[in-house]
PDB file of C-alpha atoms and ligand atoms in Angstrom:
ATOM      1  CA  UNK A 133     -19.501  31.912 117.475  1.00 84.00           C
ATOM      2  CA  UNK A 134     -17.926  34.849 119.257  1.00 87.00           C
ATOM      3  CA  UNK A 135     -15.568  37.602 117.388  1.00 87.00           C
ATOM      4  CA  UNK A 136     -13.464  40.502 118.952  1.00 89.00           C
ATOM      5  CA  UNK A 137     -15.231  43.653 119.098  1.00 88.00           C
ATOM      6  CA  UNK A 138     -12.464  45.403 121.041  1.00 88.00           C
ATOM      7  CA  UNK A 139      -8.680  45.139 121.671  1.00 90.00           C
ATOM      8  CA  UNK A 140      -8.079  47.004 125.162  1.00 91.00           C
ATOM      9  CA  UNK A 141      -4.500  48.107 125.678  1.00 91.00           C
ATOM     10  CA  UNK A 142      -2.538  47.645 128.755  1.00 92.00           C
ATOM     11  CA  UNK A 143      -0.509  49.962 130.946  1.00 92.00           C
ATOM     12  CA  UNK A 144       1.774  49.637 133.719  1.00 92.00           C
ATOM     13  CA  UNK A 145       0.872  50.792 137.209  1.00 89.00           C
ATOM     14  CA  UNK A 146       2.472  50.825 140.387  1.00 89.00           C
ATOM     15  CA  UNK A 147       0.441  49.052 143.156  1.00 86.00           C
ATOM     16  CA  UNK A 148       0.170  48.390 146.678  1.00 83.00           C
ATOM     17  CA  UNK A 149       3.957  48.859 148.501  1.00 82.00           C
ATOM     18  CA  UNK A 150       5.613  49.470 145.050  1.00 83.00           C
ATOM     19  CA  UNK A 151       5.309  46.767 142.865  1.00 87.00           C
ATOM     20  CA  UNK A 152       4.756  47.262 139.038  1.00 89.00           C
ATOM     21  CA  UNK A 153       1.306  45.458 137.507  1.00 91.00           C
ATOM     22  CA  UNK A 154       0.431  45.475 133.602  1.00 94.00           C
ATOM     23  CA  UNK A 155      -3.376  46.430 133.604  1.00 92.00           C
ATOM     24  CA  UNK A 156      -6.016  46.859 130.794  1.00 89.00           C
ATOM     25  CA  UNK A 157      -7.185  50.324 130.543  1.00 85.00           C
ATOM     26  CA  UNK A 158     -10.565  51.429 131.716  1.00 77.00           C
ATOM     27  CA  UNK A 159     -11.294  48.067 133.682  1.00 70.00           C
ATOM     28  CA  UNK A 160     -14.692  48.155 135.696  1.00 66.00           C
ATOM     29  CA  UNK A 161     -16.065  50.199 132.750  1.00 69.00           C
ATOM     30  CA  UNK A 162     -15.894  47.607 129.738  1.00 71.00           C
ATOM     31  CA  UNK A 163     -16.557  44.369 130.905  1.00 83.00           C
ATOM     32  CA  UNK A 164     -19.051  43.350 133.640  1.00 92.00           C
ATOM     33  CA  UNK A 165     -18.484  41.644 136.159  1.00 95.00           C
ATOM     34  CA  UNK A 166     -14.496  42.085 136.290  1.00 95.00           C
ATOM     35  CA  UNK A 167     -13.447  45.214 137.778  1.00 94.00           C
ATOM     36  CA  UNK A 168      -9.693  44.717 137.525  1.00 92.00           C
ATOM     37  CA  UNK A 169      -7.330  42.199 135.702  1.00 94.00           C
ATOM     38  CA  UNK A 170      -3.628  42.756 137.329  1.00 94.00           C
ATOM     39  CA  UNK A 171      -0.646  40.695 135.865  1.00 96.00           C
ATOM     40  CA  UNK A 172       1.571  41.302 138.567  1.00 95.00           C
ATOM     41  CA  UNK A 173       5.360  41.273 137.057  1.00 92.00           C
ATOM     42  CA  UNK A 174       6.721  39.086 135.770  1.00 94.00           C
ATOM     43  CA  UNK A 175       9.638  40.663 137.514  1.00 94.00           C
ATOM     44  CA  UNK A 176      13.024  39.328 138.709  1.00 94.00           C
ATOM     45  CA  UNK A 177      13.698  40.658 142.287  1.00 95.00           C
ATOM     46  CA  UNK A 178      17.174  40.813 143.750  1.00 96.00           C
ATOM     47  CA  UNK A 179      17.315  39.537 147.386  1.00 96.00           C
ATOM     48  CA  UNK A 180      15.386  42.218 149.966  1.00 95.00           C
ATOM     49  CA  UNK A 181      13.762  44.003 146.710  1.00 94.00           C
ATOM     50  CA  UNK A 182      10.389  42.231 146.533  1.00 94.00           C
ATOM     51  CA  UNK A 183       7.181  44.301 147.470  1.00 93.00           C
ATOM     52  CA  UNK A 184       3.771  43.144 148.533  1.00 92.00           C
ATOM     53  CA  UNK A 185       0.542  45.120 149.481  1.00 93.00           C
ATOM     54  CA  UNK A 186       0.555  45.852 153.443  1.00 93.00           C
ATOM     55  CA  UNK A 187      -2.665  45.889 155.402  1.00 94.00           C
ATOM     56  CA  UNK A 188      -5.690  47.276 153.804  1.00 95.00           C
ATOM     57  CA  UNK A 189      -9.222  46.556 153.485  1.00 96.00           C
ATOM     58  CA  UNK A 190     -11.852  45.390 150.948  1.00 97.00           C
ATOM     59  CA  UNK A 191     -15.567  45.528 150.659  1.00 97.00           C
ATOM     60  CA  UNK A 192     -18.209  44.586 148.370  1.00 98.00           C
ATOM     61  CA  UNK A 193     -16.484  42.219 145.739  1.00 97.00           C
ATOM     62  CA  UNK A 194     -13.855  39.239 145.357  1.00 97.00           C
ATOM     63  CA  UNK A 195     -10.426  39.234 144.820  1.00 96.00           C
ATOM     64  CA  UNK A 196      -8.734  36.109 142.838  1.00 97.00           C
ATOM     65  CA  UNK A 197      -5.117  35.736 143.485  1.00 97.00           C
ATOM     66  CA  UNK A 198      -3.399  33.408 141.183  1.00 98.00           C
ATOM     67  CA  UNK A 199       0.326  33.000 141.391  1.00 98.00           C
ATOM     68  CA  UNK A 200       2.608  31.746 138.511  1.00 98.00           C
ATOM     69  CA  UNK A 201       6.177  32.323 139.698  1.00 98.00           C
ATOM     70  CA  UNK A 202       7.342  33.273 143.510  1.00 97.00           C
ATOM     71  CA  UNK A 203       5.959  32.874 146.782  1.00 97.00           C
ATOM     72  CA  UNK A 204       3.342  34.996 148.672  1.00 97.00           C
ATOM     73  CA  UNK A 205       2.264  35.154 152.298  1.00 96.00           C
ATOM     74  CA  UNK A 206      -1.156  36.659 153.233  1.00 94.00           C
ATOM     75  CA  UNK A 207      -2.978  37.243 156.782  1.00 93.00           C
ATOM     76  CA  UNK A 208      -6.217  38.906 157.600  1.00 91.00           C
ATOM     77  CA  UNK A 209      -8.398  40.136 160.128  1.00 87.00           C
ATOM     78  CA  UNK A 210     -10.104  37.076 160.365  1.00 81.00           C
ATOM     79  CA  UNK A 211      -6.949  35.410 161.703  1.00 85.00           C
ATOM     80  CA  UNK A 212      -6.404  33.641 158.730  1.00 87.00           C
ATOM     81  CA  UNK A 213      -2.568  32.935 157.712  1.00 90.00           C
ATOM     82  CA  UNK A 214      -1.302  31.010 154.527  1.00 91.00           C
ATOM     83  CA  UNK A 215       0.907  31.128 151.789  1.00 95.00           C
ATOM     84  CA  UNK A 216       0.527  30.892 147.937  1.00 97.00           C
ATOM     85  CA  UNK A 217       3.006  29.037 145.816  1.00 97.00           C
ATOM     86  CA  UNK A 218       3.191  28.890 142.091  1.00 98.00           C
ATOM     87  CA  UNK A 219       0.142  27.371 140.697  1.00 98.00           C
ATOM     88  CA  UNK A 220      -1.888  27.953 143.860  1.00 98.00           C
ATOM     89  CA  UNK A 221      -5.216  29.862 143.653  1.00 97.00           C
ATOM     90  CA  UNK A 222      -6.952  32.109 146.539  1.00 96.00           C
ATOM     91  CA  UNK A 223     -10.404  32.969 145.725  1.00 96.00           C
ATOM     92  CA  UNK A 224     -11.367  35.588 148.330  1.00 95.00           C
ATOM     93  CA  UNK A 225     -14.831  36.761 148.787  1.00 95.00           C
ATOM     94  CA  UNK A 226     -14.270  40.169 150.595  1.00 95.00           C
ATOM     95  CA  UNK A 227     -18.108  40.411 151.172  1.00 96.00           C
ATOM     96  CA  UNK A 228     -18.977  42.795 154.079  1.00 96.00           C
ATOM     97  CA  UNK A 229     -15.519  43.365 154.695  1.00 95.00           C
ATOM     98  CA  UNK A 230     -11.999  41.793 155.149  1.00 95.00           C
ATOM     99  CA  UNK A 231      -8.681  43.628 156.301  1.00 96.00           C
ATOM    100  CA  UNK A 232      -5.665  41.793 154.831  1.00 95.00           C
ATOM    101  CA  UNK A 233      -1.899  41.958 153.818  1.00 94.00           C
ATOM    102  CA  UNK A 234      -0.652  40.242 150.797  1.00 95.00           C
ATOM    103  CA  UNK A 235       3.378  40.203 150.967  1.00 95.00           C
ATOM    104  CA  UNK A 236       6.335  38.207 149.564  1.00 96.00           C
ATOM    105  CA  UNK A 237       6.909  35.473 151.553  1.00 96.00           C
ATOM    106  CA  UNK A 238       9.720  36.076 154.137  1.00 96.00           C
ATOM    107  CA  UNK A 239      12.193  33.575 152.560  1.00 96.00           C
ATOM    108  CA  UNK A 240      11.069  34.534 148.988  1.00 96.00           C
ATOM    109  CA  UNK A 241      12.122  38.284 150.139  1.00 96.00           C
ATOM    110  CA  UNK A 242      15.520  37.199 151.823  1.00 97.00           C
ATOM    111  CA  UNK A 243      16.513  35.401 148.503  1.00 97.00           C
ATOM    112  CA  UNK A 244      14.733  37.183 145.699  1.00 96.00           C
ATOM    113  CA  UNK A 245      13.687  35.685 142.588  1.00 96.00           C
ATOM    114  CA  UNK A 246      10.933  36.022 139.609  1.00 97.00           C
ATOM    115  CA  UNK A 247       7.343  36.772 141.012  1.00 96.00           C
ATOM    116  CA  UNK A 248       4.719  36.622 138.396  1.00 97.00           C
ATOM    117  CA  UNK A 249       0.998  36.096 138.915  1.00 97.00           C
ATOM    118  CA  UNK A 250      -2.495  37.807 138.534  1.00 97.00           C
ATOM    119  CA  UNK A 251      -5.019  39.338 140.724  1.00 96.00           C
ATOM    120  CA  UNK A 252      -8.371  39.771 139.269  1.00 96.00           C
ATOM    121  CA  UNK A 253     -11.233  41.607 141.297  1.00 96.00           C
ATOM    122  CA  UNK A 254     -14.581  40.063 140.467  1.00 97.00           C
ATOM    123  CA  UNK A 255     -17.756  42.262 141.375  1.00 96.00           C
ATOM    124  CA  UNK A 256     -20.620  40.619 143.677  1.00 97.00           C
ATOM    125  CA  UNK A 257     -24.370  41.620 142.620  1.00 97.00           C
ATOM    126  CA  UNK A 258     -25.783  43.983 145.030  1.00 98.00           C
ATOM    127  CA  UNK A 259     -27.719  40.921 146.833  1.00 97.00           C
ATOM    128  CA  UNK A 260     -23.986  39.578 147.844  1.00 97.00           C
ATOM    129  CA  UNK A 261     -22.173  42.699 148.717  1.00 97.00           C
ATOM    130  CA  UNK A 262     -22.550  42.174 152.296  1.00 96.00           C
ATOM    131  CA  UNK A 263     -22.199  38.474 152.451  1.00 96.00           C
ATOM    132  CA  UNK A 264     -19.985  36.951 155.020  1.00 93.00           C
ATOM    133  CA  UNK A 265     -16.368  36.662 154.035  1.00 93.00           C
ATOM    134  CA  UNK A 266     -14.954  33.694 152.940  1.00 92.00           C
ATOM    135  CA  UNK A 267     -12.001  31.634 151.486  1.00 91.00           C
ATOM    136  CA  UNK A 268     -11.676  29.053 148.564  1.00 94.00           C
ATOM    137  CA  UNK A 269      -7.945  28.110 148.261  1.00 94.00           C
ATOM    138  CA  UNK A 270      -7.067  25.523 145.559  1.00 96.00           C
ATOM    139  CA  UNK A 271      -3.372  24.264 145.838  1.00 96.00           C
ATOM    140  CA  UNK A 272      -1.559  23.533 142.780  1.00 96.00           C
ATOM    141  CA  UNK A 273      -1.716  19.692 143.974  1.00 96.00           C
ATOM    142  CA  UNK A 274      -5.609  19.623 143.740  1.00 95.00           C
ATOM    143  CA  UNK A 275      -6.085  21.981 140.691  1.00 95.00           C
ATOM    144  CA  UNK A 276      -7.880  21.182 137.813  1.00 97.00           C
ATOM    145  CA  UNK A 277      -5.609  20.736 134.854  1.00 98.00           C
ATOM    146  CA  UNK A 278      -6.010  19.202 131.381  1.00 97.00           C
ATOM    147  CA  UNK A 279      -3.539  18.843 128.676  1.00 97.00           C
ATOM    148  CA  UNK A 280      -4.005  17.537 125.328  1.00 95.00           C
ATOM    149  CA  UNK A 281      -2.908  18.214 121.619  1.00 95.00           C
ATOM    150  CA  UNK A 282      -0.780  20.903 122.347  1.00 97.00           C
ATOM    151  CA  UNK A 283      -3.114  22.926 124.809  1.00 98.00           C
ATOM    152  CA  UNK A 284      -2.539  23.053 128.708  1.00 98.00           C
ATOM    153  CA  UNK A 285      -5.353  24.735 130.699  1.00 98.00           C
ATOM    154  CA  UNK A 286      -5.959  25.441 134.444  1.00 98.00           C
ATOM    155  CA  UNK A 287      -9.324  25.611 135.119  1.00 98.00           C
ATOM    156  CA  UNK A 288      -9.525  28.040 138.132  1.00 98.00           C
ATOM    157  CA  UNK A 289     -13.517  28.647 137.671  1.00 98.00           C
ATOM    158  CA  UNK A 290     -16.060  27.167 135.010  1.00 97.00           C
ATOM    159  CA  UNK A 291     -15.137  24.213 132.472  1.00 96.00           C
ATOM    160  CA  UNK A 292     -12.455  23.781 129.728  1.00 96.00           C
ATOM    161  CA  UNK A 293     -12.129  20.506 127.831  1.00 96.00           C
ATOM    162  CA  UNK A 294     -14.076  18.244 130.068  1.00 95.00           C
ATOM    163  CA  UNK A 295     -12.357  19.658 133.441  1.00 96.00           C
ATOM    164  CA  UNK A 296     -14.388  21.692 135.782  1.00 96.00           C
ATOM    165  CA  UNK A 297     -13.526  23.567 138.799  1.00 96.00           C
ATOM    166  CA  UNK A 298     -15.082  23.107 142.249  1.00 93.00           C
ATOM    167  CA  UNK A 299     -14.891  27.057 142.978  1.00 96.00           C
ATOM    168  CA  UNK A 300     -18.420  28.162 144.014  1.00 95.00           C
ATOM    169  CA  UNK A 301     -19.305  31.505 142.625  1.00 95.00           C
ATOM    170  CA  UNK A 302     -22.303  33.361 143.050  1.00 93.00           C
ATOM    171  CA  UNK A 303     -22.622  34.295 139.718  1.00 96.00           C
ATOM    172  CA  UNK A 304     -21.295  32.188 136.907  1.00 96.00           C
ATOM    173  CA  UNK A 305     -17.748  32.785 136.122  1.00 97.00           C
ATOM    174  CA  UNK A 306     -15.265  31.374 133.900  1.00 97.00           C
ATOM    175  CA  UNK A 307     -11.345  32.112 134.313  1.00 98.00           C
ATOM    176  CA  UNK A 308      -9.089  29.648 132.437  1.00 98.00           C
ATOM    177  CA  UNK A 309      -5.107  29.868 132.142  1.00 98.00           C
ATOM    178  CA  UNK A 310      -4.446  28.269 128.645  1.00 98.00           C
ATOM    179  CA  UNK A 311      -0.720  27.640 127.143  1.00 98.00           C
ATOM    180  CA  UNK A 312      -0.808  26.606 123.325  1.00 98.00           C
ATOM    181  CA  UNK A 313       1.847  25.726 121.394  1.00 98.00           C
ATOM    182  CA  UNK A 314       1.785  27.437 117.962  1.00 97.00           C
ATOM    183  CA  UNK A 315      -0.739  26.523 114.878  1.00 95.00           C
ATOM    184  CA  UNK A 316      -3.142  24.629 117.553  1.00 96.00           C
ATOM    185  CA  UNK A 317      -6.930  25.303 117.851  1.00 94.00           C
ATOM    186  CA  UNK A 318      -9.125  25.209 120.973  1.00 96.00           C
ATOM    187  CA  UNK A 319     -12.934  25.848 120.958  1.00 95.00           C
ATOM    188  CA  UNK A 320     -14.206  27.116 124.318  1.00 96.00           C
ATOM    189  CA  UNK A 321     -17.645  27.097 125.076  1.00 95.00           C
ATOM    190  CA  UNK A 322     -18.909  29.968 126.840  1.00 94.00           C
ATOM    191  CA  UNK A 323     -23.000  30.725 127.780  1.00 93.00           C
ATOM    192  CA  UNK A 324     -24.011  32.916 124.920  1.00 92.00           C
ATOM    193  CA  UNK A 325     -25.624  35.463 127.662  1.00 90.00           C
ATOM    194  CA  UNK A 326     -22.181  35.808 129.367  1.00 95.00           C
ATOM    195  CA  UNK A 327     -19.753  38.461 128.586  1.00 95.00           C
ATOM    196  CA  UNK A 328     -16.737  36.962 127.589  1.00 95.00           C
ATOM    197  CA  UNK A 329     -12.889  38.426 127.218  1.00 95.00           C
ATOM    198  CA  UNK A 330      -9.153  37.074 126.935  1.00 97.00           C
ATOM    199  CA  UNK A 331      -6.174  38.449 128.041  1.00 97.00           C
ATOM    200  CA  UNK A 332      -3.147  37.255 126.362  1.00 97.00           C
ATOM    201  CA  UNK A 333       0.103  37.473 128.324  1.00 97.00           C
ATOM    202  CA  UNK A 334       2.305  35.539 125.911  1.00 97.00           C
ATOM    203  CA  UNK A 335       2.860  35.002 122.067  1.00 98.00           C
ATOM    204  CA  UNK A 336      -0.023  35.795 119.900  1.00 97.00           C
ATOM    205  CA  UNK A 337      -3.419  34.448 119.195  1.00 97.00           C
ATOM    206  CA  UNK A 338      -6.265  34.711 116.717  1.00 94.00           C
ATOM    207  CA  UNK A 339     -10.201  34.269 116.942  1.00 92.00           C
ATOM    208  CA  UNK A 340     -11.530  32.612 114.120  1.00 84.00           C
ATOM    209  CA  UNK A 341     -14.511  33.487 113.118  1.00 71.00           C
ATOM    210  CA  UNK A 342     -16.884  36.372 111.734  1.00 55.00           C
ATOM    211  CA  UNK A 343     -17.132  39.493 113.534  1.00 47.00           C
ATOM    212  CA  UNK A 344     -20.694  40.074 115.056  1.00 46.00           C
ATOM    213  CA  UNK A 345     -20.621  43.422 116.524  1.00 50.00           C
ATOM    214  CA  UNK A 346     -22.885  44.256 119.333  1.00 52.00           C
ATOM    215  CA  UNK A 347     -23.976  47.415 120.967  1.00 53.00           C
ATOM    216  CA  UNK A 348     -21.163  47.999 123.788  1.00 56.00           C
ATOM    217  CA  UNK A 349     -21.648  50.312 126.193  1.00 54.00           C
ATOM    218  CA  UNK A 350     -18.382  52.295 125.815  1.00 50.00           C
ATOM    219  CA  UNK A 351     -17.382  52.345 122.260  1.00 50.00           C
ATOM    220  CA  UNK A 352     -13.550  53.266 122.384  1.00 46.00           C
ATOM    221  CA  UNK A 353     -13.116  53.719 118.581  1.00 40.00           C
ATOM    222  CA  UNK A 354     -10.609  50.921 118.525  1.00 40.00           C
ATOM    223  CA  UNK A 355     -10.676  48.914 115.424  1.00 40.00           C
ATOM    224  CA  UNK A 356     -11.977  45.609 115.888  1.00 45.00           C
ATOM    225  CA  UNK A 357      -9.587  42.813 114.846  1.00 50.00           C
ATOM    226  CA  UNK A 358      -8.987  39.388 115.490  1.00 86.00           C
ATOM    227  CA  UNK A 359      -5.545  38.915 116.305  1.00 93.00           C
ATOM    228  CA  UNK A 360      -4.706  39.371 120.096  1.00 95.00           C
ATOM    229  CA  UNK A 361      -1.128  39.732 121.182  1.00 95.00           C
ATOM    230  CA  UNK A 362       0.794  39.873 124.405  1.00 97.00           C
ATOM    231  CA  UNK A 363      -0.409  42.713 126.565  1.00 95.00           C
ATOM    232  CA  UNK A 364      -3.577  42.827 125.070  1.00 95.00           C
ATOM    233  CA  UNK A 365      -7.610  42.365 126.435  1.00 95.00           C
ATOM    234  CA  UNK A 366      -9.745  41.503 123.796  1.00 94.00           C
ATOM    235  CA  UNK A 367     -13.387  41.740 124.606  1.00 93.00           C
ATOM    236  CA  UNK A 368     -15.674  39.403 122.699  1.00 93.00           C
ATOM    237  CA  UNK A 369     -19.115  39.506 121.055  1.00 90.00           C
ATOM    238  CA  UNK A 370     -21.764  37.524 121.866  1.00 89.00           C
ATOM    239  CA  UNK A 371     -21.899  33.816 120.866  1.00 88.00           C
ATOM    240  CA  UNK A 372     -21.752  30.294 122.334  1.00 90.00           C
ATOM    241  CA  UNK A 373     -18.484  29.598 121.706  1.00 92.00           C
ATOM    242  CA  UNK A 374     -14.715  30.757 121.058  1.00 93.00           C
ATOM    243  CA  UNK A 375     -12.570  29.652 118.339  1.00 92.00           C
ATOM    244  CA  UNK A 376      -8.929  30.209 119.453  1.00 95.00           C
ATOM    245  CA  UNK A 377      -6.005  29.491 117.316  1.00 94.00           C
ATOM    246  CA  UNK A 378      -2.329  30.207 118.312  1.00 96.00           C
ATOM    247  CA  UNK A 379      -0.234  32.137 115.892  1.00 93.00           C
ATOM    248  CA  UNK A 380       2.817  31.361 118.275  1.00 96.00           C
ATOM    249  CA  UNK A 381       3.393  29.669 121.423  1.00 98.00           C
ATOM    250  CA  UNK A 382       1.069  31.512 123.428  1.00 98.00           C
ATOM    251  CA  UNK A 383      -0.080  31.912 126.929  1.00 98.00           C
ATOM    252  CA  UNK A 384      -3.427  33.778 127.922  1.00 98.00           C
ATOM    253  CA  UNK A 385      -6.619  34.146 130.301  1.00 98.00           C
ATOM    254  CA  UNK A 386     -10.333  33.460 129.203  1.00 98.00           C
ATOM    255  CA  UNK A 387     -12.512  35.005 131.051  1.00 97.00           C
ATOM    256  CA  UNK A 388     -16.380  35.221 131.332  1.00 97.00           C
ATOM    257  CA  UNK A 389     -19.254  36.368 133.501  1.00 97.00           C
ATOM    258  CA  UNK A 390     -22.605  38.193 133.338  1.00 96.00           C
ATOM    259  CA  UNK A 391     -23.145  41.707 133.068  1.00 94.00           C
ATOM    260  CA  UNK A 392     -24.741  42.923 136.219  1.00 94.00           C
ATOM    261  CA  UNK A 393     -26.631  45.901 135.182  1.00 93.00           C
ATOM    262  CA  UNK A 394     -26.215  47.620 138.353  1.00 95.00           C
ATOM    263  CA  UNK A 395     -24.640  51.050 139.270  1.00 95.00           C
ATOM    264  CA  UNK A 396     -20.926  50.633 140.374  1.00 94.00           C
ATOM    265  CA  UNK A 397     -19.707  53.393 143.163  1.00 95.00           C
ATOM    266  CA  UNK A 398     -16.039  52.684 143.895  1.00 93.00           C
ATOM    267  CA  UNK A 399     -13.649  53.984 146.166  1.00 94.00           C
ATOM    268  CA  UNK A 400     -10.345  52.528 146.690  1.00 90.00           C
ATOM    269  CA  UNK A 401     -10.584  49.247 147.833  1.00 94.00           C
ATOM    270  CA  UNK A 402     -14.540  49.182 148.200  1.00 97.00           C
ATOM    271  CA  UNK A 403     -16.874  48.680 145.244  1.00 96.00           C
ATOM    272  CA  UNK A 404     -20.494  49.413 146.179  1.00 97.00           C
ATOM    273  CA  UNK A 405     -23.865  50.245 144.272  1.00 97.00           C
ATOM    274  CA  UNK A 406     -24.416  53.859 146.111  1.00 97.00           C
ATOM    275  CA  UNK A 407     -22.498  56.587 147.410  1.00 97.00           C
ATOM    276  CA  UNK A 408     -24.236  56.195 150.549  1.00 98.00           C
ATOM    277  CA  UNK A 409     -22.945  52.915 150.843  1.00 98.00           C
ATOM    278  CA  UNK A 410     -19.317  53.800 150.175  1.00 97.00           C
ATOM    279  CA  UNK A 411     -19.399  56.408 152.912  1.00 97.00           C
ATOM    280  CA  UNK A 412     -20.778  53.760 155.210  1.00 97.00           C
ATOM    281  CA  UNK A 413     -17.710  51.319 154.304  1.00 97.00           C
ATOM    282  CA  UNK A 414     -15.302  54.231 154.858  1.00 96.00           C
ATOM    283  CA  UNK A 415     -16.978  54.939 158.125  1.00 96.00           C
ATOM    284  CA  UNK A 416     -17.004  51.226 159.218  1.00 96.00           C
ATOM    285  CA  UNK A 417     -13.281  51.314 158.485  1.00 95.00           C
ATOM    286  CA  UNK A 418     -12.435  53.972 160.173  1.00 94.00           C
ATOM    287  CA  UNK A 419     -14.614  52.849 163.532  1.00 93.00           C
ATOM    288  CA  UNK A 420     -13.044  49.279 163.377  1.00 92.00           C
ATOM    289  CA  UNK A 421     -16.394  47.298 162.275  1.00 92.00           C
ATOM    290  CA  UNK A 422     -15.765  46.915 158.790  1.00 93.00           C
ATOM    291  CA  UNK A 423     -14.305  43.331 159.400  1.00 89.00           C
ATOM    292  CA  UNK A 424     -15.752  41.711 162.444  1.00 72.00           C
ATOM    293  CA  UNK A 425     -14.716  38.050 163.029  1.00 58.00           C
ATOM    294  CA  UNK A 426     -17.146  37.613 165.933  1.00 50.00           C
ATOM    295  CA  UNK A 427     -20.262  38.500 163.756  1.00 55.00           C
ATOM    296  CA  UNK A 428     -22.156  35.669 162.413  1.00 50.00           C
TER     297      UNK A 428
HETATM  298 FE1  FE2 B1243      -6.268  43.272 148.566  1.00 58.92          FE
END
């Protein structure tokens, strides 16, 4: 069974065109393969106030956008245009390069309203960093959702309570959105060789088992504890399953993936293994070859 080895607190950061996100500290250093977990909002925008991320590039990893409230529109260098509505998931593999914009939908921008969602960056192993870019989109109507005994779960990647996601990932990834009523329990299986973590964004849960502290690459001096509350990211010890109990009505993400054990060189929206590869990404972006839709 997995226990909590560390609670990573969050801070609020301004992103993109000026929207606020809640982000765990030191992401990218604490838990491979996740580079970033940004909770966008929740925020209530007035008419004409909503903000997004204007045109920008990515190379070397994947961005997962999951919308809970609001409406977004995206467009990219490959000519793809689409929108995201509550419950929709967009799993974008930037691979060797994509340039895109992620903005509030024009109608949402005009009317305003509540915006809430996540963008999670998943690292790619060196062998896949320069793969052909791809999108996997799961509209809310096709989303694997399971509901029983006071637990609701959307399986974005991986498996939960017998439901599986069709998202294809280069490395095994689990990403589950769970809502629990007060005083119910969920036992989630996670392959024991994967890193596991839980991000709580509503209420409070506890992990019910013994703590088995493993050697962690970045000890931070935060006392291990079993309670996880709103705005905390819990890093979990090794083990085959997580035994979660809701202390109140609660909402959280369960994340898991492998330790990549590869060097990370990061410069803004580029995440590679070496400084030379970062220089190349910047050069390619500057001379217009980062994202080439004619290349196979
Ligand atoms: Fe982006």
